[in-house]
Tab-separated table of C-alpha atoms and ligand atoms in Angstrom:
chain	number	residue	atom	x	y	z
A	10	MET	CA	136.123	57.131	96.038
A	11	ILE	CA	132.799	59.007	94.925
A	12	ARG	CA	133.301	62.569	94.146
A	13	ALA	CA	130.304	65.396	94.112
A	14	HIS	CA	130.568	68.898	93.333
A	15	LEU	CA	128.758	71.613	94.578
A	16	THR	CA	128.538	75.117	93.185
A	17	ILE	CA	126.955	78.072	95.517
A	18	ASP	CA	126.166	81.317	93.975
A	19	PRO	CA	124.571	83.871	96.476
A	20	HIS	CA	122.875	85.650	93.702
A	21	PHE	CA	120.617	82.395	93.187
A	22	THR	CA	118.219	82.672	96.036
A	23	ILE	CA	115.248	80.309	96.647
A	24	GLY	CA	113.804	82.577	99.082
A	25	PRO	CA	113.671	83.720	102.689
A	26	ILE	CA	113.586	80.912	105.358
A	27	ASN	CA	110.471	81.643	107.760
A	28	ARG	CA	111.703	80.313	111.086
A	29	ARG	CA	108.240	78.670	111.271
A	30	LEU	CA	109.886	75.931	109.277
A	31	PHE	CA	111.420	74.727	112.532
A	32	GLY	CA	108.234	74.195	114.173
A	33	SER	CA	107.265	71.127	116.350
A	34	PHE	CA	103.997	69.300	117.539
A	35	VAL	CA	102.431	68.447	120.669
A	36	GLU	CA	99.562	65.962	120.930
A	37	HIS	CA	97.627	64.513	123.830
A	38	LEU	CA	98.864	61.152	122.833
A	39	GLY	CA	100.829	58.617	124.790
A	40	ARG	CA	103.235	60.414	127.044
A	41	CYS	CA	104.109	63.327	125.014
A	42	VAL	CA	102.047	65.675	127.420
A	43	TYR	CA	101.456	63.683	130.650
A	44	ASP	CA	104.909	62.257	131.845
A	45	GLY	CA	106.535	64.137	129.027
A	46	ILE	CA	106.347	68.114	129.243
A	47	TYR	CA	104.176	67.667	132.486
A	48	GLU	CA	105.185	65.603	135.496
A	49	PRO	CA	104.331	67.391	138.508
A	50	GLY	CA	105.939	64.890	140.922
A	51	HIS	CA	109.388	65.132	139.081
A	52	GLU	CA	112.367	66.737	140.985
A	53	LYS	CA	112.762	68.938	138.196
A	54	ALA	CA	109.349	70.142	137.761
A	55	ASP	CA	108.805	73.791	137.939
A	56	GLU	CA	105.904	75.639	140.038
A	57	ASP	CA	103.627	74.701	137.114
A	58	GLY	CA	104.442	71.013	136.987
A	59	PHE	CA	106.284	71.308	133.801
A	60	ARG	CA	109.954	69.502	133.740
A	61	THR	CA	112.667	72.437	133.351
A	62	ASP	CA	115.150	69.557	131.951
A	63	VAL	CA	112.561	69.175	128.959
A	64	ILE	CA	112.033	72.945	128.936
A	65	GLU	CA	115.849	73.244	128.502
A	66	LEU	CA	116.169	70.511	125.652
A	67	VAL	CA	113.349	71.851	123.700
A	68	ARG	CA	114.859	75.327	123.968
A	69	GLU	CA	118.211	73.704	122.912
A	70	LEU	CA	116.352	72.093	120.105
A	71	GLY	CA	115.183	75.547	118.686
A	72	VAL	CA	112.082	74.984	117.803
A	73	SER	CA	109.530	77.908	116.699
A	74	THR	CA	106.093	77.046	116.371
A	75	ILE	CA	104.317	74.223	118.193
A	76	ARG	CA	101.363	72.694	116.781
A	77	TYR	CA	98.677	71.805	119.595
A	78	PRO	CA	96.524	69.770	120.790
A	79	GLY	CA	96.419	67.365	118.040
A	80	GLY	CA	96.537	65.361	115.548
A	81	ASN	CA	93.863	62.844	115.472
A	82	PHE	CA	93.130	63.831	119.102
A	83	VAL	CA	91.737	66.949	118.060
A	84	SER	CA	88.858	65.224	116.109
A	85	GLY	CA	87.253	64.092	119.352
A	86	TYR	CA	88.516	67.055	121.658
A	87	ARG	CA	86.166	69.461	123.587
A	88	TRP	CA	88.480	72.340	124.488
A	89	GLU	CA	86.614	73.773	127.045
A	90	ASP	CA	87.369	70.332	129.046
A	91	GLY	CA	91.013	71.893	129.342
A	92	VAL	CA	90.248	75.257	131.118
A	93	GLY	CA	89.119	76.236	134.308
A	94	PRO	CA	89.563	74.744	137.866
A	95	ARG	CA	91.428	71.562	137.485
A	96	GLU	CA	89.235	69.471	140.110
A	97	GLU	CA	86.472	70.164	137.851
A	98	ARG	CA	87.806	69.087	134.578
A	99	PRO	CA	86.241	65.670	133.256
A	100	ARG	CA	88.094	62.572	132.622
A	101	ARG	CA	87.432	61.651	128.947
A	102	LEU	CA	87.718	58.861	126.549
A	103	ASP	CA	90.144	59.623	123.646
A	104	LEU	CA	88.843	57.816	120.624
A	105	ALA	CA	92.254	58.520	118.750
A	106	TRP	CA	94.620	56.737	120.839
A	107	HIS	CA	91.963	54.565	122.948
A	108	SER	CA	93.331	56.327	126.117
A	109	THR	CA	91.957	58.217	129.049
A	110	GLU	CA	92.136	62.057	128.776
A	111	THR	CA	92.420	63.755	132.228
A	112	ASN	CA	92.287	67.236	130.815
A	113	GLN	CA	95.074	68.597	133.665
A	114	ILE	CA	96.803	70.126	130.741
A	115	GLY	CA	94.674	72.478	128.477
A	116	LEU	CA	94.695	75.578	126.272
A	117	ASP	CA	96.001	78.126	129.152
A	118	GLU	CA	98.524	75.828	130.675
A	119	PHE	CA	99.995	74.763	127.086
A	120	ALA	CA	100.184	78.481	126.238
A	121	THR	CA	102.008	78.976	129.517
A	122	TRP	CA	104.642	76.329	128.618
A	123	THR	CA	105.021	77.618	125.019
A	124	LYS	CA	106.159	80.842	126.407
A	125	LYS	CA	108.702	79.030	128.759
A	126	VAL	CA	110.101	77.145	125.847
A	127	GLU	CA	110.184	80.673	123.699
A	128	GLY	CA	107.801	78.919	121.027
A	129	GLU	CA	104.841	80.121	119.011
A	130	LEU	CA	101.351	78.222	119.877
A	131	MET	CA	99.745	77.043	116.562
A	132	TYR	CA	96.253	75.851	117.307
A	133	ALA	CA	94.193	73.309	115.542
A	134	VAL	CA	90.200	73.494	116.017
A	135	ASN	CA	88.230	70.205	116.049
A	136	LEU	CA	86.128	69.873	112.615
A	137	GLY	CA	85.699	66.115	113.174
A	138	THR	CA	83.012	66.175	115.557
A	139	ARG	CA	82.485	69.844	116.335
A	140	GLY	CA	82.051	72.855	113.944
A	141	ILE	CA	82.174	76.503	113.201
A	142	LEU	CA	80.450	77.507	116.724
A	143	GLU	CA	83.410	75.740	118.924
A	144	ALA	CA	85.854	76.796	116.556
A	145	LEU	CA	84.555	80.525	117.100
A	146	ASP	CA	84.315	80.057	120.947
A	147	VAL	CA	87.744	78.826	121.219
A	148	LEU	CA	89.163	81.738	119.264
A	149	GLU	CA	87.208	84.262	121.371
A	150	TYR	CA	88.576	82.347	124.686
A	151	ALA	CA	92.458	82.702	123.335
A	152	ASN	CA	92.649	86.020	121.613
A	153	LEU	CA	89.968	88.314	122.717
A	154	ARG	CA	91.170	90.762	125.353
A	155	SER	CA	88.050	90.542	127.639
A	156	GLY	CA	84.166	91.778	127.650
A	157	THR	CA	82.667	88.880	126.210
A	158	GLU	CA	81.596	85.353	127.627
A	159	TRP	CA	84.636	83.523	126.453
A	160	SER	CA	87.257	86.291	127.055
A	161	ASP	CA	85.830	87.016	130.597
A	162	ARG	CA	86.272	83.400	131.492
A	163	ARG	CA	89.831	83.138	130.359
A	164	VAL	CA	90.587	86.251	132.540
A	165	ALA	CA	88.580	84.652	135.520
A	166	ASN	CA	90.685	81.563	134.984
A	167	GLY	CA	93.916	83.686	135.897
A	168	TYR	CA	94.794	84.533	132.312
A	169	ALA	CA	94.477	88.207	131.790
A	170	GLU	CA	96.558	88.564	128.787
A	171	PRO	CA	95.111	87.031	125.568
A	172	HIS	CA	97.433	84.328	124.256
A	173	ASP	CA	97.038	85.997	120.481
A	174	ILE	CA	97.178	82.786	118.600
A	175	ARG	CA	98.091	83.805	114.922
A	176	MET	CA	98.156	80.233	113.102
A	177	TRP	CA	95.069	78.224	113.427
A	178	CYS	CA	94.771	74.496	111.434
A	179	LEU	CA	91.074	73.822	110.537
A	180	GLY	CA	90.976	70.390	111.775
A	181	ASN	CA	93.397	67.411	110.785
A	182	GLU	CA	93.659	65.034	108.309
A	183	MET	CA	90.046	65.054	107.318
A	184	ASP	CA	90.236	62.609	104.690
A	185	GLY	CA	91.574	59.784	106.697
A	186	PRO	CA	89.256	57.095	107.345
A	187	TRP	CA	90.605	56.647	110.955
A	188	GLN	CA	89.963	60.285	111.646
A	189	LEU	CA	86.741	60.705	113.977
A	190	GLY	CA	84.235	62.361	111.701
A	191	HIS	CA	86.382	62.014	108.569
A	192	SER	CA	84.523	63.379	105.465
A	193	THR	CA	84.623	63.620	101.807
A	194	ALA	CA	86.562	66.433	100.075
A	195	HIS	CA	83.380	68.615	99.367
A	196	GLU	CA	82.032	67.828	102.878
A	197	TYR	CA	85.322	69.170	104.491
A	198	ALA	CA	85.669	72.134	102.039
A	199	GLN	CA	82.161	73.349	103.157
A	200	LEU	CA	82.764	72.991	106.785
A	201	ALA	CA	86.349	74.789	106.198
A	202	SER	CA	85.233	77.249	104.014
A	203	LYS	CA	82.302	78.470	106.439
A	204	THR	CA	84.432	78.011	109.578
A	205	ALA	CA	87.465	80.261	108.164
A	206	SER	CA	85.228	82.698	106.867
A	207	ALA	CA	83.732	83.036	110.353
A	208	MET	CA	86.597	82.983	111.937
A	209	LYS	CA	88.285	85.700	109.930
A	210	GLN	CA	85.193	87.927	110.743
A	211	ILE	CA	86.717	88.017	114.157
A	212	ASP	CA	90.062	88.701	113.010
A	213	PRO	CA	91.147	88.858	109.334
A	214	GLY	CA	94.577	88.827	110.250
A	215	LEU	CA	94.715	85.181	111.380
A	216	GLU	CA	96.737	82.656	109.290
A	217	LEU	CA	94.655	79.554	108.453
A	218	VAL	CA	95.721	76.091	107.407
A	219	VAL	CA	93.183	74.086	105.503
A	220	CYS	CA	93.895	70.448	105.664
A	221	GLY	CA	95.638	69.003	102.506
A	222	SER	CA	95.155	65.104	102.247
A	223	SER	CA	96.781	63.118	105.206
A	224	GLY	CA	99.482	62.019	102.700
A	225	ALA	CA	100.160	61.576	99.149
A	226	GLN	CA	99.792	57.884	99.400
A	227	MET	CA	96.092	58.547	99.827
A	228	PRO	CA	93.871	57.567	96.919
A	229	THR	CA	92.224	60.949	96.937
A	230	PHE	CA	95.527	62.934	97.090
A	231	GLY	CA	95.372	65.781	94.412
A	232	HIS	CA	91.756	65.439	93.807
A	233	TRP	CA	91.167	66.365	97.816
A	234	GLU	CA	93.724	69.370	97.201
A	235	HIS	CA	91.975	70.590	94.430
A	236	VAL	CA	88.430	70.613	95.697
A	237	VAL	CA	89.366	71.885	99.078
A	238	LEU	CA	91.410	74.803	97.708
A	239	SER	CA	88.823	75.766	95.218
A	240	LYS	CA	86.377	76.166	98.050
A	241	THR	CA	88.551	77.632	100.549
A	242	TYR	CA	90.971	79.534	98.576
A	243	ASP	CA	90.055	83.487	99.501
A	244	ASN	CA	89.342	82.364	103.220
A	245	VAL	CA	92.862	80.481	103.749
A	246	ASP	CA	96.263	81.040	103.838
A	247	LEU	CA	98.062	77.652	103.805
A	248	ILE	CA	97.510	73.978	102.866
A	249	SER	CA	98.782	71.215	105.233
A	250	CYS	CA	101.140	68.330	103.948
A	251	HIS	CA	101.982	65.378	106.202
A	252	ALA	CA	104.489	62.694	105.476
A	253	TYR	CA	106.020	59.692	107.640
A	254	TYR	CA	108.957	57.576	106.285
A	255	GLU	CA	110.256	54.353	107.218
A	256	PRO	CA	112.443	51.536	105.699
A	257	LYS	CA	110.523	48.846	103.589
A	258	GLY	CA	112.104	45.904	105.101
A	259	ASP	CA	115.833	46.419	104.375
A	260	ASP	CA	115.577	48.442	101.568
A	261	TYR	CA	117.579	51.231	103.024
A	262	GLY	CA	118.540	52.508	99.735
A	263	SER	CA	114.842	53.958	99.199
A	264	PHE	CA	114.812	55.023	102.826
A	265	LEU	CA	117.721	57.255	102.550
A	266	ALA	CA	116.014	58.737	99.379
A	267	SER	CA	112.947	59.879	101.325
A	268	GLY	CA	113.555	63.135	100.742
A	269	VAL	CA	113.113	62.673	96.882
A	270	ASN	CA	109.381	61.799	97.955
A	271	MET	CA	108.831	64.659	100.123
A	272	ASP	CA	110.456	67.147	97.126
A	273	ARG	CA	107.912	65.492	94.676
A	274	PHE	CA	105.036	65.718	97.295
A	275	ILE	CA	105.709	69.532	97.925
A	276	ASP	CA	105.967	69.865	93.759
A	277	ALA	CA	102.553	68.160	93.528
A	278	VAL	CA	100.856	70.517	96.000
A	279	VAL	CA	102.546	73.774	94.737
A	280	ALA	CA	101.251	72.827	91.245
A	281	THR	CA	97.771	72.090	92.438
A	282	ALA	CA	97.676	75.253	94.667
A	283	ASP	CA	98.978	77.000	91.743
A	284	HIS	CA	96.275	75.864	89.324
A	285	VAL	CA	93.589	76.931	91.639
A	286	LYS	CA	95.085	80.194	91.738
A	287	ALA	CA	95.213	80.242	87.906
A	288	VAL	CA	91.654	79.306	87.429
A	289	ARG	CA	90.358	82.090	90.054
A	290	ARG	CA	92.689	84.667	88.334
A	291	SER	CA	93.678	84.965	91.970
A	292	ASP	CA	96.739	87.272	93.124
A	293	LYS	CA	96.921	85.353	96.104
A	294	THR	CA	99.436	82.424	96.563
A	295	ILE	CA	98.756	79.527	98.934
A	296	ASN	CA	101.644	78.338	100.676
A	297	ILE	CA	102.175	74.983	102.398
A	298	SER	CA	102.469	74.298	106.383
A	299	PHE	CA	104.040	70.774	106.320
A	300	ASP	CA	102.661	70.200	109.840
A	301	GLU	CA	103.608	66.744	110.142
A	302	TRP	CA	106.770	65.290	109.147
A	303	ASN	CA	109.089	62.726	110.584
A	304	VAL	CA	110.576	58.928	110.583
A	305	TRP	CA	107.761	56.826	112.101
A	306	TYR	CA	108.181	53.171	111.962
A	307	GLN	CA	104.169	52.482	111.759
A	308	SER	CA	104.691	49.229	111.007
A	309	ARG	CA	105.437	48.482	114.527
A	310	TYR	CA	102.517	49.836	115.989
A	311	ASN	CA	98.845	49.974	114.878
A	312	GLU	CA	96.833	47.048	116.299
A	313	VAL	CA	99.477	45.968	118.611
A	314	ASP	CA	99.471	48.954	121.058
A	315	LYS	CA	95.846	49.627	120.689
A	316	ILE	CA	93.953	48.655	124.130
A	317	THR	CA	90.546	47.692	122.846
A	318	ASP	CA	88.756	47.167	126.399
A	319	VAL	CA	87.177	50.515	126.951
A	320	ALA	CA	86.983	50.188	130.595
A	321	GLU	CA	90.983	49.725	130.691
A	322	TRP	CA	91.783	52.661	128.199
A	323	PRO	CA	95.070	53.879	129.997
A	324	VAL	CA	96.109	57.557	131.207
A	325	ALA	CA	99.469	58.442	129.198
A	326	PRO	CA	100.336	55.064	127.881
A	327	ARG	CA	103.636	54.328	126.146
A	328	LEU	CA	102.518	54.823	122.540
A	329	LEU	CA	104.432	55.473	119.321
A	330	GLU	CA	107.868	55.655	121.153
A	331	ASP	CA	110.166	54.751	118.455
A	332	SER	CA	113.830	54.861	119.387
A	333	TYR	CA	115.915	56.513	116.478
A	334	SER	CA	118.939	55.135	114.842
A	335	VAL	CA	121.839	57.001	112.917
A	336	LEU	CA	120.153	55.760	109.676
A	337	ASP	CA	117.018	57.409	110.956
A	338	ALA	CA	118.866	60.793	111.542
A	339	VAL	CA	120.354	60.800	108.362
A	340	VAL	CA	116.700	60.440	106.799
A	341	PHE	CA	115.667	63.138	108.866
A	342	GLY	CA	118.208	65.378	108.161
A	343	SER	CA	117.622	65.031	104.265
A	344	LEU	CA	113.973	65.716	105.175
A	345	MET	CA	114.919	69.140	106.655
A	346	ILE	CA	117.228	69.840	103.577
A	347	SER	CA	113.996	69.130	101.157
A	348	LEU	CA	111.888	71.550	103.547
A	349	ILE	CA	114.480	74.340	103.399
A	350	ARG	CA	114.756	73.771	99.336
A	351	HIS	CA	111.106	74.470	98.929
A	352	ALA	CA	111.427	77.633	101.475
A	353	ASP	CA	109.749	79.957	98.982
A	354	ARG	CA	106.538	77.780	99.196
A	355	VAL	CA	107.060	76.042	102.462
A	356	THR	CA	106.501	78.560	105.136
A	357	ALA	CA	105.777	76.619	108.128
A	358	ALA	CA	106.776	72.986	109.239
A	359	SER	CA	106.061	70.852	112.265
A	360	LEU	CA	108.269	67.911	113.435
A	361	ALA	CA	105.755	65.444	114.800
A	362	GLN	CA	106.030	65.016	117.392
A	363	LEU	CA	108.511	66.722	120.242
A	364	VAL	CA	108.596	64.656	123.353
A	365	ASN	CA	108.363	60.750	123.868
A	366	VAL	CA	105.874	60.135	120.800
A	367	ILE	CA	108.181	59.655	117.537
A	368	ALA	CA	109.971	62.484	119.158
A	369	PRO	CA	113.441	63.990	119.347
A	370	ILE	CA	113.431	64.112	123.157
A	371	MET	CA	112.772	61.365	125.327
A	372	THR	CA	111.883	61.141	129.145
A	373	GLU	CA	111.751	58.598	131.818
A	374	PRO	CA	108.881	59.049	134.642
A	375	GLY	CA	110.852	60.291	137.608
A	376	GLY	CA	114.134	59.813	135.552
A	377	PRO	CA	116.203	61.508	133.039
A	378	ALA	CA	115.513	63.141	129.471
A	379	TRP	CA	117.843	62.545	126.732
A	380	ARG	CA	118.167	63.513	123.080
A	381	GLN	CA	117.426	60.980	120.429
A	382	THR	CA	119.625	60.886	116.973
A	383	THR	CA	117.052	62.953	115.483
A	384	PHE	CA	117.846	65.785	117.999
A	385	TYR	CA	120.967	66.886	116.218
A	386	PRO	CA	119.932	67.435	112.767
A	387	PHE	CA	116.882	69.569	114.053
A	388	SER	CA	118.966	71.486	116.560
A	389	LEU	CA	121.994	71.992	114.477
A	390	THR	CA	119.870	73.070	111.307
A	391	SER	CA	117.507	75.241	113.165
A	392	ARG	CA	120.664	77.183	114.972
A	393	LEU	CA	122.872	77.442	111.644
A	394	ALA	CA	120.347	78.136	108.939
A	395	ARG	CA	120.776	81.797	108.001
A	396	GLN	CA	118.237	83.952	106.553
A	397	VAL	CA	118.088	82.906	103.191
A	398	ALA	CA	117.906	79.299	101.125
A	399	LEU	CA	120.206	79.186	97.991
A	400	GLU	CA	119.912	77.334	94.909
A	401	LEU	CA	122.412	75.066	94.422
A	402	LYS	CA	124.331	73.217	91.589
A	403	LEU	CA	125.213	69.691	92.344
A	404	ASP	CA	127.015	67.261	90.391
A	405	CYS	CA	126.934	63.803	91.626
A	406	PRO	CA	126.473	60.395	90.827
A	407	THR	CA	123.629	58.629	91.454
A	408	TYR	CA	122.195	54.996	92.777
A	409	ALA	CA	119.558	52.976	91.799
A	410	THR	CA	116.606	52.753	94.215
A	411	GLU	CA	113.714	50.318	94.216
A	412	GLU	CA	111.019	53.223	95.096
A	413	TYR	CA	112.224	56.446	93.479
A	414	GLY	CA	114.628	55.153	90.522
A	415	ASP	CA	118.303	56.865	90.007
A	416	VAL	CA	118.876	59.336	92.990
A	417	PRO	CA	121.866	61.409	93.569
A	418	ILE	CA	124.010	59.946	96.257
A	419	VAL	CA	124.764	63.240	97.941
A	420	ASP	CA	121.765	66.067	98.695
A	421	ALA	CA	122.571	69.353	99.890
A	422	ILE	CA	121.114	72.971	100.418
A	423	ALA	CA	122.861	75.982	101.368
A	424	THR	CA	121.694	79.101	103.256
A	425	ARG	CA	123.250	82.801	103.946
A	426	ASP	CA	122.088	85.999	105.440
A	427	GLU	CA	120.756	88.586	103.366
A	428	ASP	CA	123.602	90.860	103.880
A	429	GLY	CA	126.487	88.217	103.549
A	430	GLY	CA	128.172	86.600	106.465
A	431	PRO	CA	128.672	83.083	106.624
A	432	THR	CA	127.054	80.217	104.459
A	433	THR	CA	125.906	77.041	105.709
A	434	VAL	CA	125.840	73.901	103.674
A	435	PHE	CA	123.855	70.897	104.883
A	436	ALA	CA	124.616	67.639	103.047
A	437	VAL	CA	123.729	64.263	103.260
A	438	ASN	CA	125.885	61.123	102.013
A	439	ARG	CA	123.298	58.363	101.144
A	440	SER	CA	125.890	55.764	100.230
A	441	LEU	CA	125.626	52.774	102.425
A	442	THR	CA	129.351	51.847	101.901
A	443	ASP	CA	131.261	54.700	100.309
A	444	GLU	CA	132.779	58.085	101.413
A	445	VAL	CA	132.103	60.897	99.118
A	446	THR	CA	134.631	63.747	98.588
A	447	LEU	CA	132.537	66.663	98.249
A	448	GLU	CA	134.050	69.739	96.290
A	449	VAL	CA	132.173	72.922	97.009
A	450	ASP	CA	132.950	75.615	94.435
A	451	THR	CA	133.115	78.917	96.448
A	452	ALA	CA	134.475	81.349	94.133
A	453	ALA	CA	131.066	83.402	93.954
A	454	LEU	CA	131.242	83.615	97.700
A	455	GLY	CA	134.141	85.580	97.794
A	456	ALA	CA	137.215	84.951	100.200
A	457	VAL	CA	136.311	82.185	102.680
A	458	ALA	CA	138.360	82.917	105.837
A	459	GLY	CA	137.661	79.364	107.166
A	460	ALA	CA	135.373	76.594	107.463
A	461	GLU	CA	134.045	74.032	109.998
A	462	ALA	CA	131.886	71.084	110.325
A	463	VAL	CA	129.903	68.512	112.372
A	464	SER	CA	128.656	65.297	110.965
A	465	LEU	CA	126.519	62.555	112.263
A	466	PHE	CA	127.425	58.950	111.338
A	467	ASP	CA	128.671	55.901	112.994
A	468	ASP	CA	130.197	52.522	112.066
A	469	ASP	CA	126.988	50.959	113.333
A	470	ILE	CA	123.989	52.814	111.436
A	471	HIS	CA	121.665	50.970	113.780
A	472	ALA	CA	123.193	52.869	116.776
A	473	ALA	CA	120.750	54.919	118.929
A	474	ASN	CA	120.573	56.761	122.315
A	475	THR	CA	118.766	55.249	124.708
A	476	LEU	CA	117.927	55.276	128.612
A	477	GLY	CA	120.951	53.140	129.593
A	478	ASP	CA	123.324	54.815	126.873
A	479	PRO	CA	121.773	58.253	126.289
A	480	GLU	CA	124.963	59.660	124.606
A	481	ARG	CA	125.935	56.830	122.416
A	482	VAL	CA	125.532	58.509	119.192
A	483	THR	CA	126.317	62.872	118.997
A	484	PRO	CA	127.537	64.755	116.057
A	485	ARG	CA	131.224	64.925	115.699
A	486	ALA	CA	133.780	67.601	114.268
A	487	ASN	CA	134.337	66.625	110.775
A	488	THR	CA	137.833	67.529	110.503
A	489	SER	CA	138.871	66.368	106.978
A	490	ILE	CA	137.994	69.869	105.424
A	491	GLU	CA	140.914	71.635	103.276
A	492	VAL	CA	140.309	74.885	102.171
A	493	GLY	CA	141.756	75.959	99.014
A	494	GLU	CA	141.535	78.889	96.638
A	495	GLY	CA	137.786	79.118	95.459
A	496	THR	CA	137.117	75.605	96.820
A	497	ILE	CA	136.533	73.661	100.004
A	498	ARG	CA	136.972	69.719	99.997
A	499	ILE	CA	135.361	67.633	102.617
A	500	THR	CA	134.799	63.894	103.060
A	501	LEU	CA	131.251	62.666	104.121
A	502	PRO	CA	131.056	59.362	105.715
A	503	PRO	CA	128.751	56.565	104.386
A	504	VAL	CA	125.064	57.154	105.731
A	505	SER	CA	126.135	60.637	107.356
A	506	TRP	CA	124.717	63.978	107.706
A	507	THR	CA	126.716	67.214	107.948
A	508	ALA	CA	126.512	70.898	108.387
A	509	LEU	CA	129.510	72.825	107.355
A	510	THR	CA	130.027	76.309	108.026
A	511	LEU	CA	131.965	78.774	105.603
A	512	ASP	CA	133.154	82.155	107.317
B	623	AHR	O1	101.850	62.217	114.805
B	623	AHR	C1	100.747	61.150	115.035
B	623	AHR	C2	99.765	61.050	114.179
B	623	AHR	O2	99.928	60.839	112.813
B	623	AHR	C3	98.751	62.407	114.354
B	623	AHR	O3	97.685	62.481	115.371
B	623	AHR	C4	97.971	62.228	113.194
B	623	AHR	O4	97.365	63.417	112.498
B	623	AHR	C5	98.856	61.486	112.079
B	623	AHR	O5	98.227	60.195	111.331
């Protein structure tokens, strides 16, 4: 039996958890928008053509900000194509995903949908094939009340109220060779800096996210962040991080330790941002928008799915429709633990993506919608996480991984409201074979009246929810809890994710 020991003290806080940490991402990619959130012919479609079953699931998931419209898609996107009378909207080639974009959904419709799911729209401008002027135009269209060319056009299009978008991404993954118009750090820094400064002339209160490298594995990582922040520091508020994880072959031990990679990634970007701050003698702190993160089996796609005959680029093809297992959901849950552990500096995050495309929610055209395994760690963390992240003292054995050296078998984080109330602990057991008895020292919390827990695990770590069996995997009450004097004990099954609430 493996034992782990956790001490919680509410005086040791990491920082407030910004609700934007529970954001997501909707890109015009595959069936995320069309046949995902929008399917006018579906029996559950509302008056605007949006699937109400999907809306309900998105609400249940508990997402806050929703990044839109891309992703790689945005670097070839003309936002004007997606506004105004639908019958006049052009069909365009989407070079990012070799698809045809019908533009039946654009900024106005998406803003309407965002309200229906009770989310906050976060908008990315195209800095791949476009520039400052188009960014200013879309800002004017979205946020100005009326009295100018673009704001009046929005009103004429039937949207009298401004969308009032507060968070804006300055392009997407501009260092990636796959990105339309990708550039060097210096080129991007110039454009981002000028665009940010122009946008802030319209509204100095905007929160602008500048592109970090598209991943910590990029050859330019670190240097890119340094160059870009050095040039844009005064005009931007956040820098983006993107990370996707998948197992290498059957090295599940390393895969289960993906959170270690995410922790190191965040620490490196924080260090770089603070280095630039120090050099500039600035009082301002740049935080992180981790605006793409997930498990993604990239090795299964790439060339296989790309349709190359330009005359046949389809509308809303099935792309990147990963089916997620219990193993994937446990890794996913551990990534959420990493994000919360850095709540003082990661003040926004977007699960990429939301529906059908590497998503927690799947749909079938004309058919049902269902929750993937990854739905549960997200919805439970979003629902149960309290206001403040707590620093923990965790003593537990380690195991050897090929990628990250020796890694603790258990990872955990706790949260609590500023004025007390229940404490929630989120924990993963990364062992492929062994249960762990987790002993939680609650002495500093005062009297604990009771505790309850749910865990996600299965004898078959590859079990998944599918169209044919949509509830194969669901979280189960963990009844192993023993409440003692100043301690609580709970058993964590092998390869499991657990949410424990202490009252
Ligand atoms: O989320 C899928 C893609 O991953 C996004 O379009 C891109 O930004 C990233 O490379």
